[in-house]
Amino acid sequence: MSNVSDSLLLKLIIIGRSMAGKSCILLRFCDNKFESNLGFTIGVDFRFVSLNKNDETIGLQIWDTAGQERFRTITSSYYRDADGVMIVYDITDENSFDQVDHWFDEISKQAPPSVVKILVGNKTDLENKRKISTERGLNAANSRSCPFIEVSAKSGENVKKAFEMLVDAWTEKSKQHITKPRKKKARQKITNESFEKKDKGNCC
Amino acid sequence: MTQNISPQKLLQLTTSKRGFRRPKPKSPSVTRKDSLNLKQTQKQEIKANLTENEKNQEQEKIIQEELKRKEEEAKKKEAEDKLLELKRIEFLKKEEERKREIEKQKELNRKKKAEERKKKEEQEKKKKEAETLKKLEEQKRANSTDKIQNPEDLPGEIEDSYKDQETNLTEYIPKDVEDQEKKIDTKIFLKEDPEIDRSEWVSNVMSRNPGIENLYQRLNPLSRAQNFCYLFNPGFAEVREKLTKEMLLQIIMQHFMCLGFRKTKAILEEESKVKYEPHYLKDSRLQTLLRISLQKIDYIWELTQLKTRTEQENEERATKLAEHFTSLGLEDEDEDEQEDDIYFWKEPPDSNIIYQEDKDTGEQKKIKAASLNKLVERLTHEQEHSLPYLETFLMTYQSFTTPKMLLRKLIQRWHVPKSKNMADEIFRPKKRSIQLRVCNVIKNWIEKHYSDFQTKLKKEMLDFIENTIATDGHVSLSNQLKNLLLSGPKTTVQIKQSGNNVKSFEDQKLTAPEPKVPKNIFSPTLSLFDVDEEEIARQLTIREFSIYSAIKPPELLNQAWSKAKYKHRATNVLMLINRFNEVSAWVATTIAKADRIRVRVKVLSKFIRLCEHLNELNNFNTLMAVLAGINNSAIYRLKHTWEDLPKRFQDSFAELSKKMASDSSYKNLREALMQVNPPCIPYLGVYLTDITFIEDGNPDKIDNLINFYKRVLVSKVIINLQQYQQMGYNFQPVHQIQILFQKFQKWDDAEIYKKSLLIEPRNTDRSEIL
């Protein structure tokens, strides 16, 4: 893993209704330490994760606007050079599922056509409070022809898998479109330093 | 004609919504909807003039209307009953819990008894008041019959019905009062005595006496309203304090004056020995007050309509209702927390506290997690003082307890118990130093977090200062604290004045730069295009800063800004976000509105110039808003407009966008903030995201103890945000320009996008565009 900077780097964004657990998914994925007592240092960007896939290391730069959902317009510039979008809803909250359509519309308007998507239903640990059946989630994803998975940020179930599925979808799609000029640009932005920081303990 | 109103009708007027909604017709003086009896008499009057056919129609109409009305009322009642039932169950549950608590804690029991006694006293007072009211009514009646000008307007039948009502009232009121006393006694709010089922008896009486039933129907809203009030009363003591007998009498007398009942007023004045003070309002205050309260009840009623709604909607309604009650101060925010409260001195020492392993220094042990008692103990420790700890605690305590509870804990802490074998020489200084520490905490609390003190808490605090601190031998301290509490909050400007190098506020006003005012400043057609961008930036900044500087720490706790339950706490944060969205929408709308590309380029240039000025002013929040507006996908897609934009503006836009980019968690913006020279308004979103990650990434409790380290993290963000609140901007507001910002012209996103497609359709050439 000495040559991380040469590997592929994808920009992923996580969107969804506030309190759907977006930040929890990210925290779980980045640290795999949800009940982190120490918290983390603000300013140092912890949102870099590397993923091993078929002997290739793929760097993920994950963006999250958790807490800023009420700033309605802020996200538009966000989508612009995204490679993948994770749309998160809360399986115990009907409202968050209702907004899924809205997010798909946003993506089609704002994000580049090459973007890949995944629909994620969070909080499977609260099975007894479930309002949205797996089937409904699956149907919504199928109608937009994107993958679907249910996860629990609390238990960690499927969280890693969700990101892997998103990366898989991207690899699949990039095979079809051989040209991918934006990738280079994104890669240049990232310094070696910030990358290695995350690489030490949490490499998957 | 208003003089013809009889007391009973007055009663109706003031209690039924209908009385307010539809003004009574002037003539004839009695309207149809008042009662069946009235309708019948009316009908008799009309009878002679009507043909048989018309009569039937009329009758049908009346019956239909009556049916409708009854149906409505039944519906209403059902919904309210449901709510009452729910509340009752809740009360029962709580009561059970309380009983257990009572067994455990005798002290609490004693308190409760005292409360009950108070309430009983209150009840007796009420009873007396009811009696006086009844007297009043009789007087009113006497008075109004005196004043009747056309006696034939009130036929005998109606008078009889009123008599019925009268006897009914005398029968019902005492019984009601009795019931209420029982309710208060047991603290269970039952509608009926559980042992005797009165319903059968009631229905029998009703079916045999249609007159009574009719009356019952009419009085029912009254008794239900009364029940409702008992369930949601905000506490007798407060009401009593504000609403004195004199005040009530004044309101009643003013109402009489409005109706022209001078005699009644005079009698009332004489009997109560309260002199009527003429009020400047010409409308009846009584009516206005009742109308306001009824409006609120309307809202509640609407929210409690459970029929024909989906479960999801019902839940939304439930949260709205809870929110509404909380905002009215009818429900405590964190009730459950008081349930497992342990008396301060009963918690064993050296337990319930976890320290953080600090490798660097052994000087001060930092708390990682602890119980509330232990946190307060540390706050008022005899030997170890830590100002940062005190500041963090006061900033964040509302995320794990309430101001009320904190005061209670401080009072408990104050009363240091003396253990048997402790010598006086040791006990006295110990007690004294702890008490001084408590005073110190209170001083800091009042000085730096004055907004925590709502009326009720202020009173409790004052009571503690005057009756405990002063009598325990800290007279001068008590005076000092009292002055602090009564002198009100210190504004940012005042803090600035007390700072060293800053000139006084008045001096600053004088040195403020001359506003760049356009020539047509007084023109009614003044638009923002007439105003220089620098001045727009200044005026936007003045308003923005006034909201930003008003943000208080509790607004940023528990992610209040995104939770319905706590939304009322985060007023300024939400206001700032709202304004942000308005500015963005305004920018996008203004650009999209320009039909011709040349104008569009001009408008876009103007906004980029505005961005430059906002950047110079360090107003990053508004800068972000304007950039977000320009970045709106409907604007961003206007390829030709961007191509025609002069290079200078293109570069400037790119540079500013880079500065404000969210890359690496707003790395550039954070760096810029560190070097900034205040005044400054940072972009609020950065803080909100940081707090969200801290909140979601750390548990509220560790081993059932308050995770204080989490609060330390949150407080660091809040301190960061607060440091820019201290130094204000030195600009003169220009009224005419400020008005333009009060209501931004804006379309919704879909509209802007539609317009965008219209002015530059997809795949069109430059030559095809206007």
mmCIF file with all atom_site columns, C-alpha atoms in Angstrom, chain B residues 412-515:
data_model
loop_
_atom_site.group_PDB
_atom_site.id
_atom_site.type_symbol
_atom_site.label_atom_id
_atom_site.label_alt_id
_atom_site.label_comp_id
_atom_site.label_asym_id
_atom_site.label_entity_id
_atom_site.label_seq_id
_atom_site.pdbx_PDB_ins_code
_atom_site.Cartn_x
_atom_site.Cartn_y
_atom_site.Cartn_z
_atom_site.occupancy
_atom_site.B_iso_or_equiv
_atom_site.pdbx_formal_charge
_atom_site.auth_seq_id
_atom_site.auth_comp_id
_atom_site.auth_asym_id
_atom_site.auth_atom_id
_atom_site.pdbx_PDB_model_num
ATOM 1   C CA . GLN B 1 412 ? -29.111 21.186 47.835 1.00 0.00 ? 412 GLN B CA 1
ATOM 2   C CA . ARG B 1 413 ? -25.370 21.740 47.697 1.00 0.00 ? 413 ARG B CA 1
ATOM 3   C CA . TRP B 1 414 ? -25.727 24.899 49.766 1.00 0.00 ? 414 TRP B CA 1
ATOM 4   C CA . HIS B 1 415 ? -27.210 23.071 52.720 1.00 0.00 ? 415 HIS B CA 1
ATOM 5   C CA . VAL B 1 416 ? -24.097 21.259 53.863 1.00 0.00 ? 416 VAL B CA 1
ATOM 6   C CA . PRO B 1 417 ? -25.063 18.663 56.463 1.00 0.00 ? 417 PRO B CA 1
ATOM 7   C CA . LYS B 1 418 ? -23.014 18.316 59.590 1.00 0.00 ? 418 LYS B CA 1
ATOM 8   C CA . SER B 1 419 ? -21.885 14.828 60.376 1.00 0.00 ? 419 SER B CA 1
ATOM 9   C CA . LYS B 1 420 ? -22.009 13.731 64.015 1.00 0.00 ? 420 LYS B CA 1
ATOM 10  C CA . ASN B 1 421 ? -18.352 13.504 64.837 1.00 0.00 ? 421 ASN B CA 1
ATOM 11  C CA . MET B 1 422 ? -17.243 16.533 62.891 1.00 0.00 ? 422 MET B CA 1
ATOM 12  C CA . ALA B 1 423 ? -15.903 19.360 64.999 1.00 0.00 ? 423 ALA B CA 1
ATOM 13  C CA . ASP B 1 424 ? -17.324 22.817 64.587 1.00 0.00 ? 424 ASP B CA 1
ATOM 14  C CA . GLU B 1 425 ? -13.934 24.248 63.683 1.00 0.00 ? 425 GLU B CA 1
ATOM 15  C CA . ILE B 1 426 ? -13.727 21.958 60.690 1.00 0.00 ? 426 ILE B CA 1
ATOM 16  C CA . PHE B 1 427 ? -17.336 22.078 59.679 1.00 0.00 ? 427 PHE B CA 1
ATOM 17  C CA . ARG B 1 428 ? -17.756 25.859 59.606 1.00 0.00 ? 428 ARG B CA 1
ATOM 18  C CA . PRO B 1 429 ? -14.963 26.751 57.202 1.00 0.00 ? 429 PRO B CA 1
ATOM 19  C CA . LYS B 1 430 ? -15.928 23.818 55.015 1.00 0.00 ? 430 LYS B CA 1
ATOM 20  C CA . LYS B 1 431 ? -19.506 24.940 54.854 1.00 0.00 ? 431 LYS B CA 1
ATOM 21  C CA . ARG B 1 432 ? -18.473 28.500 54.227 1.00 0.00 ? 432 ARG B CA 1
ATOM 22  C CA . SER B 1 433 ? -16.138 27.701 51.362 1.00 0.00 ? 433 SER B CA 1
ATOM 23  C CA . ILE B 1 434 ? -18.703 25.483 49.663 1.00 0.00 ? 434 ILE B CA 1
ATOM 24  C CA . GLN B 1 435 ? -21.305 28.214 49.963 1.00 0.00 ? 435 GLN B CA 1
ATOM 25  C CA . LEU B 1 436 ? -18.930 30.774 48.496 1.00 0.00 ? 436 LEU B CA 1
ATOM 26  C CA . ARG B 1 437 ? -18.340 28.448 45.581 1.00 0.00 ? 437 ARG B CA 1
ATOM 27  C CA . VAL B 1 438 ? -22.068 28.101 45.025 1.00 0.00 ? 438 VAL B CA 1
ATOM 28  C CA . CYS B 1 439 ? -22.329 31.890 44.964 1.00 0.00 ? 439 CYS B CA 1
ATOM 29  C CA . ASN B 1 440 ? -19.530 32.038 42.453 1.00 0.00 ? 440 ASN B CA 1
ATOM 30  C CA . VAL B 1 441 ? -21.298 29.586 40.153 1.00 0.00 ? 441 VAL B CA 1
ATOM 31  C CA . ILE B 1 442 ? -24.517 31.561 40.420 1.00 0.00 ? 442 ILE B CA 1
ATOM 32  C CA . LYS B 1 443 ? -22.675 34.777 39.657 1.00 0.00 ? 443 LYS B CA 1
ATOM 33  C CA . ASN B 1 444 ? -21.149 33.304 36.526 1.00 0.00 ? 444 ASN B CA 1
ATOM 34  C CA . TRP B 1 445 ? -24.422 31.753 35.540 1.00 0.00 ? 445 TRP B CA 1
ATOM 35  C CA . ILE B 1 446 ? -26.317 35.033 35.732 1.00 0.00 ? 446 ILE B CA 1
ATOM 36  C CA . GLU B 1 447 ? -23.553 37.085 34.159 1.00 0.00 ? 447 GLU B CA 1
ATOM 37  C CA . LYS B 1 448 ? -22.812 34.915 31.186 1.00 0.00 ? 448 LYS B CA 1
ATOM 38  C CA . HIS B 1 449 ? -26.041 33.049 30.570 1.00 0.00 ? 449 HIS B CA 1
ATOM 39  C CA . TYR B 1 450 ? -28.704 35.504 31.461 1.00 0.00 ? 450 TYR B CA 1
ATOM 40  C CA . SER B 1 451 ? -31.055 34.146 28.801 1.00 0.00 ? 451 SER B CA 1
ATOM 41  C CA . ASP B 1 452 ? -31.351 30.910 30.804 1.00 0.00 ? 452 ASP B CA 1
ATOM 42  C CA . PHE B 1 453 ? -33.458 32.772 33.322 1.00 0.00 ? 453 PHE B CA 1
ATOM 43  C CA . GLN B 1 454 ? -37.082 32.687 32.360 1.00 0.00 ? 454 GLN B CA 1
ATOM 44  C CA . THR B 1 455 ? -39.596 34.394 34.612 1.00 0.00 ? 455 THR B CA 1
ATOM 45  C CA . LYS B 1 456 ? -40.223 31.370 36.749 1.00 0.00 ? 456 LYS B CA 1
ATOM 46  C CA . LEU B 1 457 ? -36.597 30.477 37.288 1.00 0.00 ? 457 LEU B CA 1
ATOM 47  C CA . LYS B 1 458 ? -35.760 34.097 37.948 1.00 0.00 ? 458 LYS B CA 1
ATOM 48  C CA . LYS B 1 459 ? -38.284 34.129 40.729 1.00 0.00 ? 459 LYS B CA 1
ATOM 49  C CA . GLU B 1 460 ? -36.974 30.918 42.238 1.00 0.00 ? 460 GLU B CA 1
ATOM 50  C CA . MET B 1 461 ? -33.446 32.229 42.054 1.00 0.00 ? 461 MET B CA 1
ATOM 51  C CA . LEU B 1 462 ? -34.411 35.499 43.653 1.00 0.00 ? 462 LEU B CA 1
ATOM 52  C CA . ASP B 1 463 ? -36.147 33.596 46.392 1.00 0.00 ? 463 ASP B CA 1
ATOM 53  C CA . PHE B 1 464 ? -32.986 31.608 47.055 1.00 0.00 ? 464 PHE B CA 1
ATOM 54  C CA . ILE B 1 465 ? -30.811 34.705 47.059 1.00 0.00 ? 465 ILE B CA 1
ATOM 55  C CA . GLU B 1 466 ? -33.071 36.722 49.332 1.00 0.00 ? 466 GLU B CA 1
ATOM 56  C CA . ASN B 1 467 ? -34.257 34.048 51.704 1.00 0.00 ? 467 ASN B CA 1
ATOM 57  C CA . THR B 1 468 ? -31.357 31.646 51.942 1.00 0.00 ? 468 THR B CA 1
ATOM 58  C CA . ILE B 1 469 ? -28.098 33.274 50.913 1.00 0.00 ? 469 ILE B CA 1
ATOM 59  C CA . ALA B 1 470 ? -28.863 36.488 52.787 1.00 0.00 ? 470 ALA B CA 1
ATOM 60  C CA . THR B 1 471 ? -30.097 34.805 55.951 1.00 0.00 ? 471 THR B CA 1
ATOM 61  C CA . ASP B 1 472 ? -27.150 32.425 56.011 1.00 0.00 ? 472 ASP B CA 1
ATOM 62  C CA . GLY B 1 473 ? -24.813 35.316 56.647 1.00 0.00 ? 473 GLY B CA 1
ATOM 63  C CA . HIS B 1 474 ? -23.782 36.330 53.135 1.00 0.00 ? 474 HIS B CA 1
ATOM 64  C CA . VAL B 1 475 ? -25.612 39.639 53.018 1.00 0.00 ? 475 VAL B CA 1
ATOM 65  C CA . SER B 1 476 ? -23.295 41.598 50.746 1.00 0.00 ? 476 SER B CA 1
ATOM 66  C CA . LEU B 1 477 ? -22.957 38.683 48.330 1.00 0.00 ? 477 LEU B CA 1
ATOM 67  C CA . SER B 1 478 ? -26.684 38.287 48.239 1.00 0.00 ? 478 SER B CA 1
ATOM 68  C CA . ASN B 1 479 ? -27.103 41.967 47.390 1.00 0.00 ? 479 ASN B CA 1
ATOM 69  C CA . GLN B 1 480 ? -24.534 41.678 44.654 1.00 0.00 ? 480 GLN B CA 1
ATOM 70  C CA . LEU B 1 481 ? -26.241 38.653 43.113 1.00 0.00 ? 481 LEU B CA 1
ATOM 71  C CA . LYS B 1 482 ? -29.635 40.256 43.422 1.00 0.00 ? 482 LYS B CA 1
ATOM 72  C CA . ASN B 1 483 ? -28.456 43.323 41.549 1.00 0.00 ? 483 ASN B CA 1
ATOM 73  C CA . LEU B 1 484 ? -26.982 41.144 38.834 1.00 0.00 ? 484 LEU B CA 1
ATOM 74  C CA . LEU B 1 485 ? -30.206 39.229 38.467 1.00 0.00 ? 485 LEU B CA 1
ATOM 75  C CA . LEU B 1 486 ? -32.407 42.289 38.367 1.00 0.00 ? 486 LEU B CA 1
ATOM 76  C CA . SER B 1 487 ? -30.231 44.490 36.175 1.00 0.00 ? 487 SER B CA 1
ATOM 77  C CA . GLY B 1 488 ? -30.873 42.352 33.108 1.00 0.00 ? 488 GLY B CA 1
ATOM 78  C CA . PRO B 1 489 ? -28.624 40.983 30.408 1.00 0.00 ? 489 PRO B CA 1
ATOM 79  C CA . LYS B 1 490 ? -25.414 42.572 29.289 1.00 0.00 ? 490 LYS B CA 1
ATOM 80  C CA . THR B 1 491 ? -25.487 43.106 25.572 1.00 0.00 ? 491 THR B CA 1
ATOM 81  C CA . THR B 1 492 ? -22.581 42.486 23.258 1.00 0.00 ? 492 THR B CA 1
ATOM 82  C CA . VAL B 1 493 ? -22.104 46.194 22.817 1.00 0.00 ? 493 VAL B CA 1
ATOM 83  C CA . GLN B 1 494 ? -21.651 46.701 26.525 1.00 0.00 ? 494 GLN B CA 1
ATOM 84  C CA . ILE B 1 495 ? -19.085 43.957 26.700 1.00 0.00 ? 495 ILE B CA 1
ATOM 85  C CA . LYS B 1 496 ? -17.298 45.645 23.864 1.00 0.00 ? 496 LYS B CA 1
ATOM 86  C CA . GLN B 1 497 ? -17.295 48.895 25.784 1.00 0.00 ? 497 GLN B CA 1
ATOM 87  C CA . SER B 1 498 ? -15.654 47.328 28.775 1.00 0.00 ? 498 SER B CA 1
ATOM 88  C CA . GLY B 1 499 ? -12.919 45.917 26.552 1.00 0.00 ? 499 GLY B CA 1
ATOM 89  C CA . ASN B 1 500 ? -9.618  47.731 26.510 1.00 0.00 ? 500 ASN B CA 1
ATOM 90  C CA . ASN B 1 501 ? -8.822  49.110 23.114 1.00 0.00 ? 501 ASN B CA 1
ATOM 91  C CA . VAL B 1 502 ? -12.295 49.565 21.789 1.00 0.00 ? 502 VAL B CA 1
ATOM 92  C CA . LYS B 1 503 ? -13.886 52.970 21.790 1.00 0.00 ? 503 LYS B CA 1
ATOM 93  C CA . SER B 1 504 ? -17.289 53.376 23.294 1.00 0.00 ? 504 SER B CA 1
ATOM 94  C CA . PHE B 1 505 ? -20.282 52.542 21.205 1.00 0.00 ? 505 PHE B CA 1
ATOM 95  C CA . GLU B 1 506 ? -21.273 56.184 20.739 1.00 0.00 ? 506 GLU B CA 1
ATOM 96  C CA . ASP B 1 507 ? -17.824 57.127 19.457 1.00 0.00 ? 507 ASP B CA 1
ATOM 97  C CA . GLN B 1 508 ? -17.965 54.286 17.013 1.00 0.00 ? 508 GLN B CA 1
ATOM 98  C CA . LYS B 1 509 ? -21.212 55.514 15.611 1.00 0.00 ? 509 LYS B CA 1
ATOM 99  C CA . LEU B 1 510 ? -19.543 58.800 14.814 1.00 0.00 ? 510 LEU B CA 1
ATOM 100 C CA . THR B 1 511 ? -16.645 57.198 13.024 1.00 0.00 ? 511 THR B CA 1
ATOM 101 C CA . ALA B 1 512 ? -18.769 54.822 10.956 1.00 0.00 ? 512 ALA B CA 1
ATOM 102 C CA . PRO B 1 513 ? -18.111 55.232 7.235  1.00 0.00 ? 513 PRO B CA 1
ATOM 103 C CA . GLU B 1 514 ? -20.522 57.392 5.298  1.00 0.00 ? 514 GLU B CA 1
ATOM 104 C CA . PRO B 1 515 ? -23.111 55.109 3.684  1.00 0.00 ? 515 PRO B CA 1
#
